[in-house]
XYZ file of C-alpha atoms in Angstrom:
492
model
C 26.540 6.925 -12.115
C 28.469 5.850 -9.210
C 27.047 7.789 -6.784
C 23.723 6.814 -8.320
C 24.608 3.414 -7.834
C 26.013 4.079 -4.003
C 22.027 4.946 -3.157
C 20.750 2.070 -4.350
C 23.279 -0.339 -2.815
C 22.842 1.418 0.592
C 19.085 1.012 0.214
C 18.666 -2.481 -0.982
C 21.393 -3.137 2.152
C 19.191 -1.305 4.945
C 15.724 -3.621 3.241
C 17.657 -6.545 3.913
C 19.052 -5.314 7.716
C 15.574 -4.904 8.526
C 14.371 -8.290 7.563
C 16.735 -9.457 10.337
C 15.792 -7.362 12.917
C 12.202 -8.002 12.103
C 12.929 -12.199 12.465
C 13.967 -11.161 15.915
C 10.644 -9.502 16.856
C 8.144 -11.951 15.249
C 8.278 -14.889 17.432
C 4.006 -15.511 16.870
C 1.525 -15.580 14.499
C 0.346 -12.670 15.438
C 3.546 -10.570 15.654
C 4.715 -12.287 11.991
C 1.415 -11.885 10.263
C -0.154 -8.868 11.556
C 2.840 -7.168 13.356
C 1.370 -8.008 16.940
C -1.719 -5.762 15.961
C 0.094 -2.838 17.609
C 0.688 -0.302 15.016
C 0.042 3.692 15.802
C -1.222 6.015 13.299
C 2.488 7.438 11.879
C 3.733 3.974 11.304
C -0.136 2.524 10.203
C -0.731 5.448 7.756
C 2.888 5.947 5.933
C 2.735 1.575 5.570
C -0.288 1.837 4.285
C 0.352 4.815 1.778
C 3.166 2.518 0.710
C 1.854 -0.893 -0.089
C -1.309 0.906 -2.171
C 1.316 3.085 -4.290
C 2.931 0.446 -6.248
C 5.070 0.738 -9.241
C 1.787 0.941 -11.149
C 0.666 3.952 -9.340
C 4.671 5.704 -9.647
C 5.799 4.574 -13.185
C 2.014 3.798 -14.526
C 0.184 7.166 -13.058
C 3.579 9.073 -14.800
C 2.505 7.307 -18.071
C -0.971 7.701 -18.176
C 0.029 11.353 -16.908
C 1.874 11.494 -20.324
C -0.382 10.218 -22.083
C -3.668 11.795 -21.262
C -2.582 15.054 -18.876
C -3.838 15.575 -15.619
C -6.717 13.445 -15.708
C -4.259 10.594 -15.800
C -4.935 11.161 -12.251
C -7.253 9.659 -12.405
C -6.492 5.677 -12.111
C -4.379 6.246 -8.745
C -6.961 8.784 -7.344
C -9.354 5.895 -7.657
C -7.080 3.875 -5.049
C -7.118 7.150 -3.187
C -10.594 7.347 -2.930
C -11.276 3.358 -2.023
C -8.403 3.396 0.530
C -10.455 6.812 2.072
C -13.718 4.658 1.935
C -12.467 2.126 3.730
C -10.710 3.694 6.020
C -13.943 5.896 6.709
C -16.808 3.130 6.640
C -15.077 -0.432 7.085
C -11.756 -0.235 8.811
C -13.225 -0.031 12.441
C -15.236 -2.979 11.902
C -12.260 -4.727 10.143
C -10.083 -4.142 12.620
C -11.931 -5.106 15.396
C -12.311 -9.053 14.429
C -9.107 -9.846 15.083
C -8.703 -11.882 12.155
C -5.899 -12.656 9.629
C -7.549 -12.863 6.310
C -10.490 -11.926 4.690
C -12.059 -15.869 4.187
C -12.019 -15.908 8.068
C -14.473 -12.900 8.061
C -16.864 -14.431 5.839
C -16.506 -17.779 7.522
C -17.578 -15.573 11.158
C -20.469 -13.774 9.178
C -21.872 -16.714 6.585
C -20.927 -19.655 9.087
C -17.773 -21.135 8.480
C -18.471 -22.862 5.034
C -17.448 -19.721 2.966
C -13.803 -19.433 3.417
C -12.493 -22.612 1.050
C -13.694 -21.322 -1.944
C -13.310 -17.383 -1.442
C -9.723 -18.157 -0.327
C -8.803 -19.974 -3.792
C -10.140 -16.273 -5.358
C -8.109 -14.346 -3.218
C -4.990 -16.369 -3.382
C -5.079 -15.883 -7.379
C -5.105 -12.162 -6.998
C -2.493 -11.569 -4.552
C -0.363 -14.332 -6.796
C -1.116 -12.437 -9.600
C -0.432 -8.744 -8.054
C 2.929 -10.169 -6.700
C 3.676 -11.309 -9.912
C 2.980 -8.183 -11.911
C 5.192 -6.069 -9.093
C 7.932 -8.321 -9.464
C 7.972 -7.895 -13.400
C 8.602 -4.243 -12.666
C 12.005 -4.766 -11.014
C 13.170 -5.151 -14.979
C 12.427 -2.030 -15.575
C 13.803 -0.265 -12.840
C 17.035 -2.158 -12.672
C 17.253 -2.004 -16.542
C 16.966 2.130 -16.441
C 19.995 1.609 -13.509
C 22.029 -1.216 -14.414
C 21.580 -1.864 -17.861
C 20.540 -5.255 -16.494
C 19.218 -8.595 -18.275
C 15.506 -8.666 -17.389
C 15.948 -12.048 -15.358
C 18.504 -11.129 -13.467
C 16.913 -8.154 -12.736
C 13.461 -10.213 -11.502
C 15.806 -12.552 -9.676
C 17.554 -9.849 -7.951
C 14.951 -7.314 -7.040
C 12.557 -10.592 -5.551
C 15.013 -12.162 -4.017
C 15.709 -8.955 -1.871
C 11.841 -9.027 -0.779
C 11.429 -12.662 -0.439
C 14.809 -12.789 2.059
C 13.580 -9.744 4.528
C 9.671 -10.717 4.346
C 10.401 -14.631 5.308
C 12.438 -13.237 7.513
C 10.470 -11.226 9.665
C 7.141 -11.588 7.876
C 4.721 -8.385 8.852
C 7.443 -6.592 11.369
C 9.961 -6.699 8.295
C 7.799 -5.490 5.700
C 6.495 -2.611 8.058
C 9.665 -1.264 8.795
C 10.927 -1.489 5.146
C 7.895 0.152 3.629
C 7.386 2.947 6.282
C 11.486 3.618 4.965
C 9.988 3.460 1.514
C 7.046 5.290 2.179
C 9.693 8.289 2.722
C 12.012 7.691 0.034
C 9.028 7.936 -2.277
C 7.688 11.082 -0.770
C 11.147 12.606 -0.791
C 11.794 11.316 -4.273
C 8.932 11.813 -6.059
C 7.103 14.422 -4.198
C 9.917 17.092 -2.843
C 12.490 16.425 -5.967
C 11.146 14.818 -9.156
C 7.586 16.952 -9.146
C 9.451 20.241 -8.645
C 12.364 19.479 -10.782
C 10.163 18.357 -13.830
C 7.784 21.332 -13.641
C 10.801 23.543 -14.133
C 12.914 22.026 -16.855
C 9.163 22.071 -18.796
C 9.368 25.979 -18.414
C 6.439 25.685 -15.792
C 3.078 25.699 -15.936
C 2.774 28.352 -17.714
C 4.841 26.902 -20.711
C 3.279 23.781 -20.415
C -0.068 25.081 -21.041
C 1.453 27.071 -24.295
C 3.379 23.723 -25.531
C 0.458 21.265 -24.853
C -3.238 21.063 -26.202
C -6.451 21.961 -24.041
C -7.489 18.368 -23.059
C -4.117 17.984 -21.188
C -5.268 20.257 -18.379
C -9.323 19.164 -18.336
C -10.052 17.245 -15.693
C -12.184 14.613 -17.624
C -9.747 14.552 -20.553
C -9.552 10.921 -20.011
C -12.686 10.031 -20.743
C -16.264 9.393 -18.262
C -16.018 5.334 -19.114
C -12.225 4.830 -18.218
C -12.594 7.097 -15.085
C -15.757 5.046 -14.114
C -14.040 1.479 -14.952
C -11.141 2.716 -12.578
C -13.336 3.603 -9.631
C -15.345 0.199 -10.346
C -12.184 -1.925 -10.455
C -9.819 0.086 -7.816
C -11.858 1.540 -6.006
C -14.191 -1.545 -4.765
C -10.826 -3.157 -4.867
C -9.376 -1.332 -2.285
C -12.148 -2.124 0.156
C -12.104 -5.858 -0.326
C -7.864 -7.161 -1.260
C -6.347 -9.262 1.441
C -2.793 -7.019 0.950
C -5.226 -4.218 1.832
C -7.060 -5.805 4.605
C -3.744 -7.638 6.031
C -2.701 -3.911 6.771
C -5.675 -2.870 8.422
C -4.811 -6.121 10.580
C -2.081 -4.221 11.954
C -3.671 -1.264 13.467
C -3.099 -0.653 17.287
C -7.277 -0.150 17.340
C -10.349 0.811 15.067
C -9.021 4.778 16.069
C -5.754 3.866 14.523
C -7.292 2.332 11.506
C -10.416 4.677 10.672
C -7.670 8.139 10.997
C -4.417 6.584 10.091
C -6.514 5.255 6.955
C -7.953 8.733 5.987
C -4.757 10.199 6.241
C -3.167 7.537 3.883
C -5.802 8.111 1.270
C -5.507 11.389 1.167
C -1.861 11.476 0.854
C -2.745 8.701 -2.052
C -4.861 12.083 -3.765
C -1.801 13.734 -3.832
C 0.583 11.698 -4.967
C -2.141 10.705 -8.028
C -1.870 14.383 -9.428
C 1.919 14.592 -8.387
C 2.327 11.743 -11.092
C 0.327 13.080 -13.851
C 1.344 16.925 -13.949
C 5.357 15.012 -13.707
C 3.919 12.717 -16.938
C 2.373 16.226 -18.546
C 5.947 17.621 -17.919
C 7.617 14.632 -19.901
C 5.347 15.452 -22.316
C 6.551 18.999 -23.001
C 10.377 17.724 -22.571
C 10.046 14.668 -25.229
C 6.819 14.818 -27.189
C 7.773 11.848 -28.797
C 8.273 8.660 -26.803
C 6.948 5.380 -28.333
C 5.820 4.202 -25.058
C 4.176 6.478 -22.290
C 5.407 3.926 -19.574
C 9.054 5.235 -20.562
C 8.337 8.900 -19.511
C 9.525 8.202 -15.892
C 12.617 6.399 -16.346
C 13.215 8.654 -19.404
C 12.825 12.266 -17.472
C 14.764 10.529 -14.364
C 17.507 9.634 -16.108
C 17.966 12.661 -18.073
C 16.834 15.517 -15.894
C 18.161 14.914 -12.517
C 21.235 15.385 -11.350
C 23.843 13.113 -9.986
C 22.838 11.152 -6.575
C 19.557 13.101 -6.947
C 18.559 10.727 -9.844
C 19.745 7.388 -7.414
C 16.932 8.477 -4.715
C 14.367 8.952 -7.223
C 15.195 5.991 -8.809
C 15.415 3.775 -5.250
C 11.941 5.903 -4.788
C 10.564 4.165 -7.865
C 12.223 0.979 -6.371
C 10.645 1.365 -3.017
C 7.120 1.953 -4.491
C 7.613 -1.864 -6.154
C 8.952 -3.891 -3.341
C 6.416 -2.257 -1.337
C 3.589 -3.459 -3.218
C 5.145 -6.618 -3.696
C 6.217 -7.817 -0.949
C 2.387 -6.637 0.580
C 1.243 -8.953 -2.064
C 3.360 -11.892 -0.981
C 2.516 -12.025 2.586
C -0.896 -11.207 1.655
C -0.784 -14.600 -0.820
C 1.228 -16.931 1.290
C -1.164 -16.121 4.476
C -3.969 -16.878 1.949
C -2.191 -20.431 0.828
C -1.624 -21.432 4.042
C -4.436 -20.260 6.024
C -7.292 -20.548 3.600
C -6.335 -23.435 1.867
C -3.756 -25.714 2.795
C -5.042 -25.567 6.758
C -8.536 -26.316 5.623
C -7.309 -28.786 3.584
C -4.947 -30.727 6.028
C -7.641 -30.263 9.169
C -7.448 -28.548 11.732
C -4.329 -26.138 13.237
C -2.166 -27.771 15.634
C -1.733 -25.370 18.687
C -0.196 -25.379 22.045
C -1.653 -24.618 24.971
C -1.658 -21.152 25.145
C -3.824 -21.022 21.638
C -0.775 -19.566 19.578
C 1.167 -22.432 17.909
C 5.035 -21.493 17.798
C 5.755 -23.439 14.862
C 2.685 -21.776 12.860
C 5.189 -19.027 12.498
C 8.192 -21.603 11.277
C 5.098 -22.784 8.874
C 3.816 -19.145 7.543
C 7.522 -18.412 6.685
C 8.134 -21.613 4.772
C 4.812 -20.213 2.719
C 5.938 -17.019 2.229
C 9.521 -18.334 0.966
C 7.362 -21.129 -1.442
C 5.307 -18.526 -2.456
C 8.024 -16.312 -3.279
C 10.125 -18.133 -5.452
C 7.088 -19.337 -7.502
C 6.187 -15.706 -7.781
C 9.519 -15.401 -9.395
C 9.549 -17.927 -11.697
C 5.650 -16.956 -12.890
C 7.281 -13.118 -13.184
C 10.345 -14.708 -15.571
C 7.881 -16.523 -17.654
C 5.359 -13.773 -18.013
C 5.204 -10.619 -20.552
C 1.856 -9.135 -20.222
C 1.465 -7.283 -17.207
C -1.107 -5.923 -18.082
C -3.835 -8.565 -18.644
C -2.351 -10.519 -15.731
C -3.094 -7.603 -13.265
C -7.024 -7.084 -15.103
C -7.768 -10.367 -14.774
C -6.434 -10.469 -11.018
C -8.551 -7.066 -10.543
C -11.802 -8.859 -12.150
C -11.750 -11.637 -10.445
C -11.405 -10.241 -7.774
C -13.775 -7.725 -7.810
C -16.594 -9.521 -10.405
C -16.733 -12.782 -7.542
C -15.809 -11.405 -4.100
C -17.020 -7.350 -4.151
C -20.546 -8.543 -3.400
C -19.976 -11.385 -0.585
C -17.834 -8.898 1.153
C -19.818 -5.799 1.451
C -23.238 -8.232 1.283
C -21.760 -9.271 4.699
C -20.700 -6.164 6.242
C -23.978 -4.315 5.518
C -26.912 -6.859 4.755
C -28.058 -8.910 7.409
C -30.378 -11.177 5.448
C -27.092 -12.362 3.075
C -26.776 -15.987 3.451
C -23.617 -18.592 2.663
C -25.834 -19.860 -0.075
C -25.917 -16.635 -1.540
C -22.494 -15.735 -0.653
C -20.907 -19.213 -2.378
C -23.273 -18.497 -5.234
C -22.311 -15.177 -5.667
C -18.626 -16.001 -5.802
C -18.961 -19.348 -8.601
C -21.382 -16.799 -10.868
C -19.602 -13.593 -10.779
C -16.472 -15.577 -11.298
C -17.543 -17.977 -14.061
C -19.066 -14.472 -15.378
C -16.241 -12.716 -15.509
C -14.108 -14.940 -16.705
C -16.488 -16.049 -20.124
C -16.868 -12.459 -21.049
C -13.169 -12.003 -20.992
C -12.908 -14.654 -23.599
C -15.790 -12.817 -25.580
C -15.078 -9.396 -25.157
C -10.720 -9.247 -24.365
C -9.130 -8.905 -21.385
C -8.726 -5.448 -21.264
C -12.595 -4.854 -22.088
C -14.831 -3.128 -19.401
C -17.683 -5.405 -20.307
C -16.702 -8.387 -18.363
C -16.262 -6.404 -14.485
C -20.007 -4.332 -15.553
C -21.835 -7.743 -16.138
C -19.886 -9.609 -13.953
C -20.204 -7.798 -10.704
C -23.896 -7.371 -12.092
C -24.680 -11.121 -12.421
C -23.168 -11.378 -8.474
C -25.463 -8.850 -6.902
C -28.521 -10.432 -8.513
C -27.448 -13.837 -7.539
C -26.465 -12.822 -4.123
C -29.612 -11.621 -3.150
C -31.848 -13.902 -4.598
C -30.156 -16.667 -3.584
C -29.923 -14.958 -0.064
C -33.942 -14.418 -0.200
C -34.708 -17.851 -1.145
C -32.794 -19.829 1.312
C -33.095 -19.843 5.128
C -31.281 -16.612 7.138
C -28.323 -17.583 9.022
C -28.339 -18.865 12.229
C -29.187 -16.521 14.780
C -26.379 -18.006 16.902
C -23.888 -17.241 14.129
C -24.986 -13.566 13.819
C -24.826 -13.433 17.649
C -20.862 -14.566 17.420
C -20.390 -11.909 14.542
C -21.565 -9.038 16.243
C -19.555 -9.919 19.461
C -16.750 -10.024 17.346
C -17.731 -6.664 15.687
C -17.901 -5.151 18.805
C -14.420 -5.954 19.648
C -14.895 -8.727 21.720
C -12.602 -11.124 20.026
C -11.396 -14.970 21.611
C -10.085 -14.704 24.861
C -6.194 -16.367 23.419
C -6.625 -13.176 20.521
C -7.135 -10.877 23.482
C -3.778 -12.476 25.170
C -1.670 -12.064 22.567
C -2.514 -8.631 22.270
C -2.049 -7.678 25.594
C 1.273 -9.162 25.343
C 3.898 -6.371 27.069
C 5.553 -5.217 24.123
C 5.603 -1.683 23.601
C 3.411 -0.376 20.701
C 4.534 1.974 17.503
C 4.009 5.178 17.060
């Protein structure tokens, strides 16, 4: 195991060199938050393949892959399919507000008395999906180290806390477009091949398994269509998602380097099930499905080959995680604590210095709560639905209502929020967490409310929808347009 171990050390070492040159690049807002807006599509689409493909999508998509055969697909082809959506229909528009999180959007479209409330929502959800991704450092460092599972959480979040308050958006791009090519090399160009072989190949694993494995449906039309509900309308509306779409160079960057992200998310959706349908030939027998990863990994691969597969699975975590952090502690302090304490102090040149000394305290608050939540948890689970429902059952319609609807009011917008949330949350207690009751009725009771409530109160000011559409052309505040016409050379 010691050369194993050599290829994790290295790569946990090169995360945290990067968070220090990233500190020395971020020196604004905008360069810590957003990454100075300058991304290309090569850098854009492999950071954004990486912070969608979590350790749910690598260790979860080999399980349910185990489990249920190629339509285990199925749950990470749904993020595949809302990260092409977005990319295709939204991300241009997105990008060109020059904003840093998605309250500020609905304050420019509803008026400026949205962003309170739909920033409490969103905070919860990117607490919730740091948390869960910081739980599955255990794992990971359990299969390598044999490792107590606090320890483990301590030592895999401190890693991303350290380079992420250090160089906020420039350290986490630079880490996860590394990570986004130790998990295609990993699980892509060594793990799929290598487990399709040692199962006899397809061929064999046709013989071994029964039909179902291999129908595309196998999984069932309710699950499939509770995964595109939840992760797919999720994709389109998360600040971790929207954060990155922050970052592109331009709504060309964004709309292609998108599309090409998604569709590399396709791919590595079936990559994971037919590896889970492999484990499934190799040991029929495994008492938990989420094992089938660490279990082929550890006994199939050989010698330093099994350390980058296993630093892929580790890269697919931290990138996730530390996406979510940023994502939450820009939400804390943006959303909620500056609304809170008043207005933003700022200098004359409209981009505060110390806002960046301020975002990286978040971050490094946020993180070690994040920690301490992921020590005291044990259902990941139910802690990621209920982040997923929430999310989806109060802020899908407000969103969407906004981009596409121009007679959606804040009335109907705050109403839509407190009633699909309230929903959601009650039919949870009724029905379970894990039901699929609470995100049909719950994202059903928001549309209603959102566009009655929309129809029965006055339209927004015509002023207000004037300002919105500047900004959706791309004519953003003049300090905005400064800052990114700063000389600093863009990424590719």
């Amino acid at each position: 195991m010691a050369v194993d171990y050599a290829v994790i050390v290295v790569y946990l070492a090169g995360m945290l060199a990067m968070g220090w040159w990233g500190m020395r690049r971020a020196k604004s807002k905008s360069e810590f938050l957003v990454a100075g807006r300058r991304l290309g599509p090569s850098m854009y689409s492999g950071t954004m393949a990486a912070i969608v493909l979590g350790g749910a999508s690598t260790i979860g998509g080999v399980g349910l892959g185990y489990k249920y055969g190629l339509s285990g697909a199925w749950m990470v082809f749904a993020i595949g399919l809302g990260l092409l959506a977005l990319s295709i229909f939204f991300s241009a528009r997105i990008a060109r507000l020059k904003v840093y999180t998605v309250s500020e959007m609905l304050d420019l479209r509803y008026g400026g008395r949205a962003g309170l409330i739909t920033g409490v929502v969103m905070w919860a959800y990117t607490l919730m999906l740091a948390v869960t991704s910081t739980i599955a450092y255990a794992t990971i460092f359990d299969v390598l180290f044999d490792m107590n599972r606090t320890v483990a959480i301590v030592l895999g979040g401190s890693i991303v806390v350290a380079y992420s308050t250090l160089g906020g958006m420039w350290s986490i791009t630079l880490t996860d477009m590394v990570q986004f090519v130790v998990k295609t090399i990993g699980v892509l160009l060594l793990l799929l091949p290598i487990a399709v072989v040692k199962a006899g190949g397809f061929a064999e694993m046709k013989a071994q398994l029964p039909t179902e494995y291999f129908a595309p449906f196998g999984i069932g039309g309710e699950t499939i269509f509770t995964y595109v509900l939840i992760y797919t309308f999720g994709m389109l509306i998360g600040q971790d998602i929207w954060q990155r779409v922050f970052t592109a160079r331009d709504d060309k960057v964004a709309r292609w380097g998108g599309t090409v992200a998604g569709t590399y998310c396709l791919a590595y959706a079936l990559a994971g099930a037919v590896i889970g349908t492999a484990a499934k030939v190799l040991y029929p027998n495994l008492a938990n499905a989420d094992d089938a990863f660490a279990t082929i990994v550890k006994d199939e691969l050989p010698l330093g080959v099994r350390g980058l597969v296993l630093a892929a699975a580790l890269a697919a975590v931290m990138s996730t995680s530390s996406g979510a952090l940023i994502a939450c502690a820009t939400v804390a302090n943006n959303d909620i604590w500056q609304r809170l304490r008043g207005a933003v102090t700022r200098r004359a040149d409209g981009e505060a210095h110390d806002e960046v000394k301020g975002n990286r305290m978040f971050i490094l608050v946020m993180g070690i709560a994040v920690i301490g939540i992921a020590i005291a948890l044990n259902n990941v689970v139910e802690a990621l639905t209920v982040a997923y429902n929430l999310l989806v059952g109060g802020l899908l319609v407000p969103i969407l209502g906004g981009l596409l609807w121009r007679r959606g009011t804040v009335y109907g917008a705050l109403s839509s929020v407190v009633v699909g949330g309230v929903a959601v949350i009650t039919l949870m207690w009724k029905f379970g967490i894990l039901a699929n009751e609470p995100i049909y009725y719950g994202l059903l009771a928001s549309l209603v409310t959102y566009v009655v409530v929309s129809l029965a109160t006055r339209p927004t000011d015509e002023a207000i929808l004037a300002n919105w559409r500047e900004r959706l052309a791309g004519r953003a505040p003049e300090a905005e347009q400064r800052t990114a016409q700063e000389p600093v050379p863009a990424t590719p």
